[in-house]
mmCIF file of C-alpha atoms and ligand atoms in Angstrom:
data_model
loop_
_atom_site.group_PDB
_atom_site.id
_atom_site.type_symbol
_atom_site.label_atom_id
_atom_site.label_comp_id
_atom_site.label_asym_id
_atom_site.label_seq_id
_atom_site.Cartn_x
_atom_site.Cartn_y
_atom_site.Cartn_z
ATOM 1 C CA UNK Y 6 83.868 94.066 118.287
ATOM 2 C CA UNK Y 7 80.202 93.791 117.429
ATOM 3 C CA UNK Y 8 79.400 93.947 113.736
ATOM 4 C CA UNK Y 9 76.260 93.541 111.682
ATOM 5 C CA UNK Y 10 75.895 92.256 108.162
ATOM 6 C CA UNK Y 11 75.262 94.729 105.371
ATOM 7 C CA UNK Y 12 74.327 94.047 101.724
ATOM 8 C CA UNK Y 13 76.823 94.660 98.933
ATOM 9 C CA UNK Y 14 76.243 97.998 97.208
ATOM 10 C CA UNK Y 15 77.534 99.856 94.128
ATOM 11 C CA UNK Y 16 81.304 100.400 93.677
ATOM 12 C CA UNK Y 17 82.934 102.731 96.210
ATOM 13 C CA UNK Y 18 84.063 106.197 95.132
ATOM 14 C CA UNK Y 19 87.691 106.584 94.040
ATOM 15 C CA UNK Y 20 88.746 108.509 97.109
ATOM 16 C CA UNK Y 21 87.644 105.654 99.352
ATOM 17 C CA UNK Y 22 90.020 103.186 97.719
ATOM 18 C CA UNK Y 23 93.012 102.419 99.949
ATOM 19 C CA UNK Y 24 95.843 100.434 98.439
ATOM 20 C CA UNK Y 25 98.763 101.168 100.769
ATOM 21 C CA UNK Y 26 98.721 101.550 104.537
ATOM 22 C CA UNK Y 27 97.926 105.213 105.400
ATOM 23 C CA UNK Y 28 100.529 107.008 107.525
ATOM 24 C CA UNK Y 29 100.168 108.405 111.028
ATOM 25 C CA UNK Y 30 99.939 112.135 111.776
ATOM 26 C CA UNK Y 31 102.895 112.195 114.143
ATOM 27 C CA UNK Y 32 105.247 109.377 115.156
ATOM 28 C CA UNK Y 33 105.198 110.869 118.691
ATOM 29 C CA UNK Y 34 101.658 109.548 119.279
ATOM 30 C CA UNK Y 35 100.653 106.798 116.900
ATOM 31 C CA UNK Y 36 99.177 103.342 117.273
ATOM 32 C CA UNK Y 37 101.615 101.652 114.929
ATOM 33 C CA UNK Y 38 104.596 102.816 112.921
ATOM 34 C CA UNK Y 39 104.631 100.194 110.200
ATOM 35 C CA UNK Y 40 103.912 101.319 106.657
ATOM 36 C CA UNK Y 41 102.549 98.093 105.173
ATOM 37 C CA UNK Y 42 99.657 95.767 105.832
ATOM 38 C CA UNK Y 43 100.452 92.781 108.023
ATOM 39 C CA UNK Y 44 101.851 89.929 105.903
ATOM 40 C CA UNK Y 45 98.957 87.633 106.722
ATOM 41 C CA UNK Y 46 96.442 90.354 105.837
ATOM 42 C CA UNK Y 47 98.061 91.084 102.465
ATOM 43 C CA UNK Y 48 98.048 87.385 101.639
ATOM 44 C CA UNK Y 49 94.423 86.979 102.713
ATOM 45 C CA UNK Y 50 93.415 89.982 100.581
ATOM 46 C CA UNK Y 51 95.291 88.721 97.537
ATOM 47 C CA UNK Y 52 93.552 85.354 97.887
ATOM 48 C CA UNK Y 53 90.194 87.028 98.596
ATOM 49 C CA UNK Y 54 90.264 84.977 101.777
ATOM 50 C CA UNK Y 55 89.008 87.635 104.220
ATOM 51 C CA UNK Y 56 85.932 85.764 105.433
ATOM 52 C CA UNK Y 57 82.982 87.976 106.334
ATOM 53 C CA UNK Y 58 85.062 91.152 106.807
ATOM 54 C CA UNK Y 59 83.718 92.709 103.594
ATOM 55 C CA UNK Y 60 80.126 92.148 104.685
ATOM 56 C CA UNK Y 61 80.323 93.738 108.135
ATOM 57 C CA UNK Y 62 80.134 97.234 109.557
ATOM 58 C CA UNK Y 63 82.890 98.302 111.916
ATOM 59 C CA UNK Y 64 81.637 100.633 114.587
ATOM 60 C CA UNK Y 65 83.359 103.955 115.198
ATOM 61 C CA UNK Y 66 82.147 106.178 118.048
ATOM 62 C CA UNK Y 67 83.008 109.884 118.186
ATOM 63 C CA UNK Y 68 82.835 111.501 121.647
ATOM 64 C CA UNK Y 69 83.834 114.835 123.168
ATOM 65 C CA UNK Y 70 82.517 118.085 124.619
ATOM 66 C CA UNK Y 71 79.716 120.031 123.000
ATOM 67 C CA UNK Y 72 80.760 122.427 120.250
ATOM 68 C CA UNK Y 73 84.179 120.841 119.639
ATOM 69 C CA UNK Y 74 83.205 119.950 116.076
ATOM 70 C CA UNK Y 75 82.346 116.227 116.075
ATOM 71 C CA UNK Y 76 79.413 116.581 113.676
ATOM 72 C CA UNK Y 77 81.388 118.969 111.460
ATOM 73 C CA UNK Y 78 84.269 116.492 111.210
ATOM 74 C CA UNK Y 79 81.974 113.632 110.228
ATOM 75 C CA UNK Y 80 80.014 115.754 107.757
ATOM 76 C CA UNK Y 81 83.193 117.030 106.126
ATOM 77 C CA UNK Y 82 84.345 113.466 105.569
ATOM 78 C CA UNK Y 83 81.047 111.826 104.628
ATOM 79 C CA UNK Y 84 79.323 114.663 102.740
ATOM 80 C CA UNK Y 85 82.184 117.078 102.020
ATOM 81 C CA UNK Y 86 80.244 119.988 103.541
ATOM 82 C CA UNK Y 87 80.921 122.491 106.311
ATOM 83 C CA UNK Y 88 78.244 124.462 108.177
ATOM 84 C CA UNK Y 89 79.414 127.455 110.198
ATOM 85 C CA UNK Y 90 76.152 127.496 112.192
ATOM 86 C CA UNK Y 91 76.018 125.335 115.310
ATOM 87 C CA UNK Y 92 73.220 122.777 115.516
ATOM 88 C CA UNK Y 93 73.621 120.635 118.613
ATOM 89 C CA UNK Y 94 73.393 116.903 118.071
ATOM 90 C CA UNK Y 95 70.474 115.489 120.021
ATOM 91 C CA UNK Y 96 71.315 112.016 121.298
ATOM 92 C CA UNK Y 97 73.112 110.271 118.440
ATOM 93 C CA UNK Y 98 73.299 110.088 114.682
ATOM 94 C CA UNK Y 99 75.338 107.883 112.349
ATOM 95 C CA UNK Y 100 76.783 107.697 108.854
ATOM 96 C CA UNK Y 101 77.949 104.647 106.945
ATOM 97 C CA UNK Y 102 81.039 105.103 104.825
ATOM 98 C CA UNK Y 103 82.170 102.454 102.361
ATOM 99 C CA UNK Y 104 85.808 101.783 101.449
ATOM 100 C CA UNK Y 105 87.757 99.369 99.344
ATOM 101 C CA UNK Y 106 90.903 98.352 101.184
ATOM 102 C CA UNK Y 107 93.529 96.173 99.501
ATOM 103 C CA UNK Y 108 90.801 95.174 97.051
ATOM 104 C CA UNK Y 109 88.289 94.149 99.757
ATOM 105 C CA UNK Y 110 85.080 96.088 100.508
ATOM 106 C CA UNK Y 111 84.986 97.480 104.041
ATOM 107 C CA UNK Y 112 82.491 99.765 105.802
ATOM 108 C CA UNK Y 113 82.661 102.029 108.800
ATOM 109 C CA UNK Y 114 79.560 102.931 110.752
ATOM 110 C CA UNK Y 115 80.487 106.298 112.257
ATOM 111 C CA UNK Y 116 78.430 107.264 115.314
ATOM 112 C CA UNK Y 117 78.158 110.961 116.090
ATOM 113 C CA UNK Y 118 77.212 111.542 119.737
ATOM 114 C CA UNK Y 119 75.935 114.582 121.590
ATOM 115 C CA UNK Y 120 78.378 116.501 123.771
ATOM 116 C CA UNK Y 121 75.659 118.243 125.764
ATOM 117 C CA UNK Y 122 75.298 116.867 129.285
ATOM 118 C CA UNK Y 123 71.520 116.479 129.031
ATOM 119 C CA UNK Y 124 71.879 114.045 126.095
ATOM 120 C CA UNK Y 125 74.764 112.071 127.554
ATOM 121 C CA UNK Y 126 72.718 109.161 128.858
ATOM 122 C CA UNK Y 127 71.094 108.673 125.442
ATOM 123 C CA UNK Y 128 74.449 108.834 123.647
ATOM 124 C CA UNK Y 129 76.258 106.500 126.037
ATOM 125 C CA UNK Y 130 73.776 103.729 125.237
ATOM 126 C CA UNK Y 131 75.448 103.567 121.810
ATOM 127 C CA UNK Y 132 79.064 103.216 122.959
ATOM 128 C CA UNK Y 133 78.941 99.431 123.145
ATOM 129 C CA UNK Y 134 80.570 97.331 120.424
ATOM 130 C CA UNK Y 135 82.941 100.054 119.240
ATOM 131 C CA UNK Y 136 86.035 98.970 117.372
ATOM 132 C CA UNK Y 137 87.297 102.557 117.278
ATOM 133 C CA UNK Y 138 86.789 105.376 119.796
ATOM 134 C CA UNK Y 139 87.528 108.907 118.618
ATOM 135 C CA UNK Y 140 87.825 111.453 121.427
ATOM 136 C CA UNK Y 141 87.604 114.949 119.966
ATOM 137 C CA UNK Y 142 88.585 118.283 121.495
ATOM 138 C CA UNK Y 143 88.838 121.877 120.268
ATOM 139 C CA UNK Y 144 92.461 122.961 119.773
ATOM 140 C CA UNK Y 145 91.486 126.510 120.788
ATOM 141 C CA UNK Y 146 89.952 125.416 124.123
ATOM 142 C CA UNK Y 147 92.280 123.572 126.491
ATOM 143 C CA UNK Y 148 89.418 122.601 128.817
ATOM 144 C CA UNK Y 149 87.950 120.399 126.113
ATOM 145 C CA UNK Y 150 91.273 118.539 125.955
ATOM 146 C CA UNK Y 151 91.193 117.974 129.707
ATOM 147 C CA UNK Y 152 87.685 116.534 129.414
ATOM 148 C CA UNK Y 153 88.701 113.889 126.874
ATOM 149 C CA UNK Y 154 89.960 111.604 129.662
ATOM 150 C CA UNK Y 155 86.449 111.390 131.082
ATOM 151 C CA UNK Y 156 84.865 110.878 127.651
ATOM 152 C CA UNK Y 157 87.265 108.050 126.958
ATOM 153 C CA UNK Y 158 86.678 106.436 130.341
ATOM 154 C CA UNK Y 159 82.907 106.495 129.733
ATOM 155 C CA UNK Y 160 83.262 104.978 126.263
ATOM 156 C CA UNK Y 161 85.708 102.301 127.417
ATOM 157 C CA UNK Y 162 83.426 101.287 130.267
ATOM 158 C CA UNK Y 163 80.966 99.980 127.688
ATOM 159 C CA UNK Y 164 83.583 97.984 125.786
ATOM 160 C CA UNK Y 165 85.935 95.099 126.488
ATOM 161 C CA UNK Y 166 89.341 96.192 127.748
ATOM 162 C CA UNK Y 167 92.007 96.321 125.053
ATOM 163 C CA UNK Y 168 89.670 95.774 122.107
ATOM 164 C CA UNK Y 169 89.269 99.358 120.834
ATOM 165 C CA UNK Y 170 91.562 101.576 118.797
ATOM 166 C CA UNK Y 171 91.664 104.988 120.447
ATOM 167 C CA UNK Y 172 92.212 108.279 118.628
ATOM 168 C CA UNK Y 173 92.607 111.745 120.121
ATOM 169 C CA UNK Y 174 91.653 114.413 117.589
ATOM 170 C CA UNK Y 175 92.253 118.150 117.878
ATOM 171 C CA UNK Y 176 89.694 120.048 115.786
ATOM 172 C CA UNK Y 177 89.526 123.565 114.259
ATOM 173 C CA UNK Y 178 93.172 123.533 113.191
ATOM 174 C CA UNK Y 179 92.369 126.452 110.845
ATOM 175 C CA UNK Y 180 91.963 128.682 113.914
ATOM 176 C CA UNK Y 181 95.446 127.920 115.232
ATOM 177 C CA UNK Y 182 98.907 128.773 113.974
ATOM 178 C CA UNK Y 183 102.491 129.211 115.100
ATOM 179 C CA UNK Y 184 103.615 128.708 118.672
ATOM 180 C CA UNK Y 185 100.065 128.446 120.074
ATOM 181 C CA UNK Y 186 99.330 125.542 117.742
ATOM 182 C CA UNK Y 187 102.606 123.820 118.600
ATOM 183 C CA UNK Y 188 101.904 124.221 122.315
ATOM 184 C CA UNK Y 189 98.359 122.819 122.013
ATOM 185 C CA UNK Y 190 99.601 119.883 119.927
ATOM 186 C CA UNK Y 191 102.412 119.115 122.364
ATOM 187 C CA UNK Y 192 99.942 118.913 125.263
ATOM 188 C CA UNK Y 193 97.631 116.730 123.209
ATOM 189 C CA UNK Y 194 100.434 114.369 122.161
ATOM 190 C CA UNK Y 195 101.397 114.005 125.827
ATOM 191 C CA UNK Y 196 97.836 113.089 126.765
ATOM 192 C CA UNK Y 197 97.459 110.798 123.752
ATOM 193 C CA UNK Y 198 100.411 108.770 124.993
ATOM 194 C CA UNK Y 199 98.828 108.451 128.428
ATOM 195 C CA UNK Y 200 95.582 107.331 126.807
ATOM 196 C CA UNK Y 201 97.414 104.966 124.442
ATOM 197 C CA UNK Y 202 95.782 106.874 121.631
ATOM 198 C CA UNK Y 203 96.893 108.063 118.210
ATOM 199 C CA UNK Y 204 96.892 111.847 117.834
ATOM 200 C CA UNK Y 205 95.605 113.901 114.842
ATOM 201 C CA UNK Y 206 94.984 117.638 114.237
ATOM 202 C CA UNK Y 207 92.238 118.348 111.698
ATOM 203 C CA UNK Y 208 90.056 121.111 110.309
ATOM 204 C CA UNK Y 209 86.509 120.405 109.192
ATOM 205 C CA UNK Y 210 86.372 123.920 107.764
ATOM 206 C CA UNK Y 211 89.279 123.547 105.330
ATOM 207 C CA UNK Y 212 89.205 119.751 105.204
ATOM 208 C CA UNK Y 213 92.865 119.565 106.289
ATOM 209 C CA UNK Y 214 93.816 115.996 107.326
ATOM 210 C CA UNK Y 215 90.187 114.837 107.430
ATOM 211 C CA UNK Y 216 90.404 112.264 104.652
ATOM 212 C CA UNK Y 217 93.873 111.113 105.747
ATOM 213 C CA UNK Y 218 92.588 110.670 109.291
ATOM 214 C CA UNK Y 219 89.564 108.546 108.381
ATOM 215 C CA UNK Y 220 91.645 106.508 105.923
ATOM 216 C CA UNK Y 221 93.970 105.687 108.796
ATOM 217 C CA UNK Y 222 91.013 104.746 111.012
ATOM 218 C CA UNK Y 223 89.577 102.529 108.269
ATOM 219 C CA UNK Y 224 92.880 100.793 107.518
ATOM 220 C CA UNK Y 225 93.621 99.986 111.167
ATOM 221 C CA UNK Y 226 90.080 98.713 111.742
ATOM 222 C CA UNK Y 227 90.206 96.676 108.540
ATOM 223 C CA UNK Y 228 93.528 95.064 109.372
ATOM 224 C CA UNK Y 229 92.338 94.147 112.859
ATOM 225 C CA UNK Y 230 89.094 92.716 111.461
ATOM 226 C CA UNK Y 231 90.939 90.498 108.982
ATOM 227 C CA UNK Y 232 93.368 89.274 111.660
ATOM 228 C CA UNK Y 233 90.492 88.514 114.029
ATOM 229 C CA UNK Y 234 88.678 86.652 111.267
ATOM 230 C CA UNK Y 235 91.791 84.581 110.526
ATOM 231 C CA UNK Y 236 92.300 83.823 114.221
ATOM 232 C CA UNK Y 237 88.743 82.582 114.607
ATOM 233 C CA UNK Y 238 89.186 79.956 111.922
ATOM 234 C CA UNK Y 239 89.963 76.457 113.112
ATOM 235 C CA UNK Y 240 93.547 75.557 112.367
ATOM 236 C CA UNK Y 241 94.760 71.980 112.427
ATOM 237 C CA UNK Y 242 98.406 72.981 112.264
ATOM 238 C CA UNK Y 243 100.388 75.274 114.629
ATOM 239 C CA UNK Y 244 102.313 78.195 113.194
ATOM 240 C CA UNK Y 245 105.635 79.927 113.767
ATOM 241 C CA UNK Y 246 106.835 83.237 112.404
ATOM 242 C CA UNK Y 247 109.236 83.094 109.461
ATOM 243 C CA UNK Y 248 110.856 86.293 110.756
ATOM 244 C CA UNK Y 249 109.097 88.515 108.198
ATOM 245 C CA UNK Y 250 105.750 88.786 110.009
ATOM 246 C CA UNK Y 251 104.367 85.897 107.909
ATOM 247 C CA UNK Y 252 103.563 82.508 109.365
ATOM 248 C CA UNK Y 253 104.687 78.981 108.723
ATOM 249 C CA UNK Y 254 102.260 76.337 109.941
ATOM 250 C CA UNK Y 255 103.134 73.412 112.202
ATOM 251 C CA UNK Y 256 100.800 71.006 114.118
ATOM 252 C CA UNK Y 257 97.691 72.159 116.182
ATOM 253 C CA UNK Y 258 97.739 75.857 117.301
ATOM 254 C CA UNK Y 259 95.949 79.019 116.236
ATOM 255 C CA UNK Y 260 97.839 81.861 114.433
ATOM 256 C CA UNK Y 261 100.056 84.106 116.594
ATOM 257 C CA UNK Y 262 102.582 86.698 115.408
ATOM 258 C CA UNK Y 263 104.721 89.361 117.031
ATOM 259 C CA UNK Y 264 102.285 91.936 115.693
ATOM 260 C CA UNK Y 265 99.089 90.469 117.086
ATOM 261 C CA UNK Y 266 100.344 89.280 120.487
ATOM 262 C CA UNK Y 267 99.391 92.630 122.035
ATOM 263 C CA UNK Y 268 95.648 93.391 121.905
ATOM 264 C CA UNK Y 269 95.206 95.781 118.961
ATOM 265 C CA UNK Y 270 94.405 99.311 120.124
ATOM 266 C CA UNK Y 271 96.970 99.366 122.874
ATOM 267 C CA UNK Y 272 99.807 101.651 121.767
ATOM 268 C CA UNK Y 273 102.443 99.732 119.923
ATOM 269 C CA UNK Y 274 104.950 102.409 118.853
HETATM 270 N N1 GTP U 29 86.655 127.385 112.283
HETATM 271 C C1 GTP U 29 86.185 126.154 112.473
HETATM 272 N N2 GTP U 29 84.973 125.966 113.040
HETATM 273 C C2 GTP U 29 84.532 124.699 113.211
HETATM 274 C C3 GTP U 29 85.290 123.584 112.811
HETATM 275 N N3 GTP U 29 84.596 122.480 113.124
HETATM 276 C C4 GTP U 29 83.451 122.894 113.672
HETATM 277 N N4 GTP U 29 83.398 124.225 113.727
HETATM 278 C C5 GTP U 29 82.300 125.039 114.259
HETATM 279 O O1 GTP U 29 82.131 124.720 115.636
HETATM 280 C C6 GTP U 29 80.735 124.722 115.964
HETATM 281 C C7 GTP U 29 80.360 123.396 116.609
HETATM 282 O O2 GTP U 29 80.503 122.360 115.664
HETATM 283 P P1 GTP U 29 79.682 120.984 115.770
HETATM 284 O O3 GTP U 29 80.274 120.075 114.753
HETATM 285 O O4 GTP U 29 78.241 121.207 115.691
HETATM 286 O O5 GTP U 29 80.067 120.528 117.246
HETATM 287 P P2 GTP U 29 79.671 119.164 117.997
HETATM 288 O O6 GTP U 29 80.892 118.695 118.680
HETATM 289 O O7 GTP U 29 79.029 118.222 117.053
HETATM 290 O O8 GTP U 29 78.620 119.676 119.083
HETATM 291 P P3 GTP U 29 77.478 118.786 119.829
HETATM 292 O O9 GTP U 29 76.669 118.118 118.780
HETATM 293 O O10 GTP U 29 76.679 119.755 120.639
HETATM 294 O O11 GTP U 29 78.171 117.822 120.720
HETATM 295 C C8 GTP U 29 79.964 125.004 114.675
HETATM 296 O O12 GTP U 29 79.623 126.368 114.650
HETATM 297 C C9 GTP U 29 80.972 124.687 113.585
HETATM 298 O O13 GTP U 29 80.784 125.496 112.407
HETATM 299 C C10 GTP U 29 86.567 123.810 112.193
HETATM 300 O O14 GTP U 29 87.286 122.912 111.802
HETATM 301 N N5 GTP U 29 86.956 125.109 112.052
HETATM 302 MG MG1 MG U 30 77.180 117.381 116.983
#
């Protein structure tokens, strides 16, 4: 993960305060099923011992075909607006969204990229250093789902293997209902599992699931950032798990738990 330092700002708005771990959309395609912050993370937050996590920006990159609704999704979350007119993104754009998670400030830098082929080489220059990759498709257009594999491959090529959380997001949920929606979601869940991604259906038009989705993204990125920060610290004593996900220290090793043995971002359901 590549992060940059950002100055402290005014207090975050109430709806960006996360106190408990946000839930997945469906247990059939989710990155982790646990409902609480990692024991070490909770302890670090309580002790305000989260290092530089509160001062950094975590990079989120949103990719997918043109017209699937990437910009609309980001604008719904960051500005609470929806524009029915299509204005193609040219190259890239970004928004910074501030949270308070378990009492610690945390910011996402959300990169909106162009889906149009002619802008692809500009957009792909910004894939590097992503902690989260969101691959978006239009629930009403199955071809856009098929193309997400390629979008993901391109984004992963610019990042270290196993370091990114991957989300697959079906947009325009307001246009789907009944059996057609169930069918589209079932196909997407299947692909999400192949991609080792977490699946969400959202609507930028109605706002359905948009806040819940980004809260989930923020919480997973935050937890990973705190764990990485803790791991980087020199430890004079080795540690063993006490069986509850917390650690007991012994002589001379760095922290390791059941939960962080697998590189975060690889499906762990
Ligand atoms: N009904 C409905 N329309 C949506 C939704 N999200 C986006 N749209 C519409 O879909 C069109 C494309 O949306 P954009 O957000 O501009 O798509 P994009 O993926 O950013 O497109 P590029 O920037 O070209 O890659 C616009 O006309 C939006 O109003 C949604 O949730 N529901
Ligand atoms: Mg756009």
